[in-house]
Amino acid sequence: NFGAVLRWTDNNNWYKAYIDGHNLVLQAKVSGAYKTLSVTPFAATAGTAYSLRFSAIGTTLSAKVWAAGTAEPSTWTATTTDSGLTSGRSGVRMQVPGGVKVTYSSFQADIPGGSAPVATPTSTATATPTATATATATSTPTPIGTPTQLARDTFQRPNQSHWGTASDGQIWGGDATTSNAFSISANTGHVSNASTSYSAILGPSATNAEVFMNGSISNFANNNFGAILRWTDNNNWYKAYIDGKNLIFQKRVNGTFTTLKSVPFAAQAGTSYTIHFRTVGSTLYANVWASSSTEPSGWMATVTDTSLTAGYCGMRFLAQGATATVTSFLAQTA
């Protein structure tokens, strides 16, 4: 990924707005701790130049991104609030694995209201495969230090039964590889007419991790869907899910279900929602919002529990007489 940083004081304290090919992400690192503040879908293509504008005014962070050479969007693509950092330097930051080069063609930093706005933004960047890992930029890049991706799927593949191989090359596990309720259709993951709850697991085991998923369900009548963390088998996991009326934390330990917390959240059938579920130590966090909007600035629900310490990331569905549809899934370290 690559993007812009604001309020940078050292490699452990900064705000970053970046694109990773699938999303525009607002991220903070404060005293060495990473936090994903906002994730907004944005499909970017390798080798294409993009312009990115990132603003920090008071506690409000705003960002927009667009293909270079086209008109800048009239509104911000993503906006969130955070009070962790109050001042610092401006720059760029990139994660450059082997075989990839990031190229910056221009860079400009302004004080809002302190200089004339640029009529046509020209800050562009491209990411293209090369034989060696190099990075060139108009300002000095800071070392890599973003959360490690554990798993990702955009479901962009031919129609098939089961979920098969994800876009990151890993194979879905749990029920997604065995149950006929799972399928790929029209570049989305489906779970249909399930007589019981099913789990879909992707990526390696982790201790502190978070999941972002975009999904919908055709009806909420005794149905639900959500993200799971620290899954070891179908009898042991944490889940953050929506059922049409609430955002709920649930655990299953040695086969016993326990509702840890429930907060009101009205969800509509057929509407896409983004669920952000995180576990760090004994604390569970969750947010949910309509995928067409931006993530809430604070956590909607938090709770503590010490029953499970590590496990796999994924999703879990109850879709009786209904179809749950997933358009994207991301798991990363927290």
PDB file of N, CA and C in Angstrom, residues 6 17 26 76 100 119 168 178 230 232 305 334:
ATOM      1  N   LEU A   6       0.111  12.507   8.109  1.00  0.00           N
ATOM      2  CA  LEU A   6       0.002  13.805   8.766  1.00  0.00           C
ATOM      3  C   LEU A   6       0.266  13.627  10.257  1.00  0.00           C
ATOM      4  N   ALA A  17      -3.400   8.028   5.510  1.00  0.00           N
ATOM      5  CA  ALA A  17      -4.486   7.703   4.581  1.00  0.00           C
ATOM      6  C   ALA A  17      -3.846   6.968   3.419  1.00  0.00           C
ATOM      7  N   LEU A  26      -8.029   4.869   6.617  1.00  0.00           N
ATOM      8  CA  LEU A  26      -7.483   5.852   7.544  1.00  0.00           C
ATOM      9  C   LEU A  26      -6.968   5.091   8.762  1.00  0.00           C
ATOM     10  N   TRP A  76     -15.551  14.521   0.462  1.00  0.00           N
ATOM     11  CA  TRP A  76     -14.553  13.607   0.999  1.00  0.00           C
ATOM     12  C   TRP A  76     -15.024  12.159   0.861  1.00  0.00           C
ATOM     13  N   VAL A 100       8.103  -4.926  -5.941  1.00  0.00           N
ATOM     14  CA  VAL A 100       7.159  -3.835  -6.193  1.00  0.00           C
ATOM     15  C   VAL A 100       7.867  -2.497  -6.031  1.00  0.00           C
ATOM     16  N   ALA A 119      -5.817  24.279  -7.969  1.00  0.00           N
ATOM     17  CA  ALA A 119      -7.000  24.155  -8.819  1.00  0.00           C
ATOM     18  C   ALA A 119      -7.152  22.740  -9.347  1.00  0.00           C
ATOM     19  N   ASP A 168      -6.521 -13.974  -2.046  1.00  0.00           N
ATOM     20  CA  ASP A 168      -5.138 -13.930  -1.565  1.00  0.00           C
ATOM     21  C   ASP A 168      -4.417 -15.260  -1.747  1.00  0.00           C
ATOM     22  N   THR A 178     -17.065 -27.395   2.679  1.00  0.00           N
ATOM     23  CA  THR A 178     -17.782 -28.675   2.724  1.00  0.00           C
ATOM     24  C   THR A 178     -19.291 -28.543   2.584  1.00  0.00           C
ATOM     25  N   ARG A 230     -10.685 -15.753  17.026  1.00  0.00           N
ATOM     26  CA  ARG A 230     -10.217 -16.782  17.964  1.00  0.00           C
ATOM     27  C   ARG A 230     -11.014 -18.077  17.841  1.00  0.00           C
ATOM     28  N   THR A 232     -11.349 -21.845  17.030  1.00  0.00           N
ATOM     29  CA  THR A 232     -10.506 -23.045  16.956  1.00  0.00           C
ATOM     30  C   THR A 232     -11.286 -24.233  16.398  1.00  0.00           C
ATOM     31  N   ASP A 305     -13.358 -10.460  28.084  1.00  0.00           N
ATOM     32  CA  ASP A 305     -13.563 -11.880  28.349  1.00  0.00           C
ATOM     33  C   ASP A 305     -12.219 -12.582  28.204  1.00  0.00           C
ATOM     34  N   ALA A 334      -3.879  -6.911  14.946  1.00  0.00           N
ATOM     35  CA  ALA A 334      -4.342  -5.700  15.626  1.00  0.00           C
ATOM     36  C   ALA A 334      -3.335  -5.280  16.687  1.00  0.00           C
TER      37      ALA A 334
END
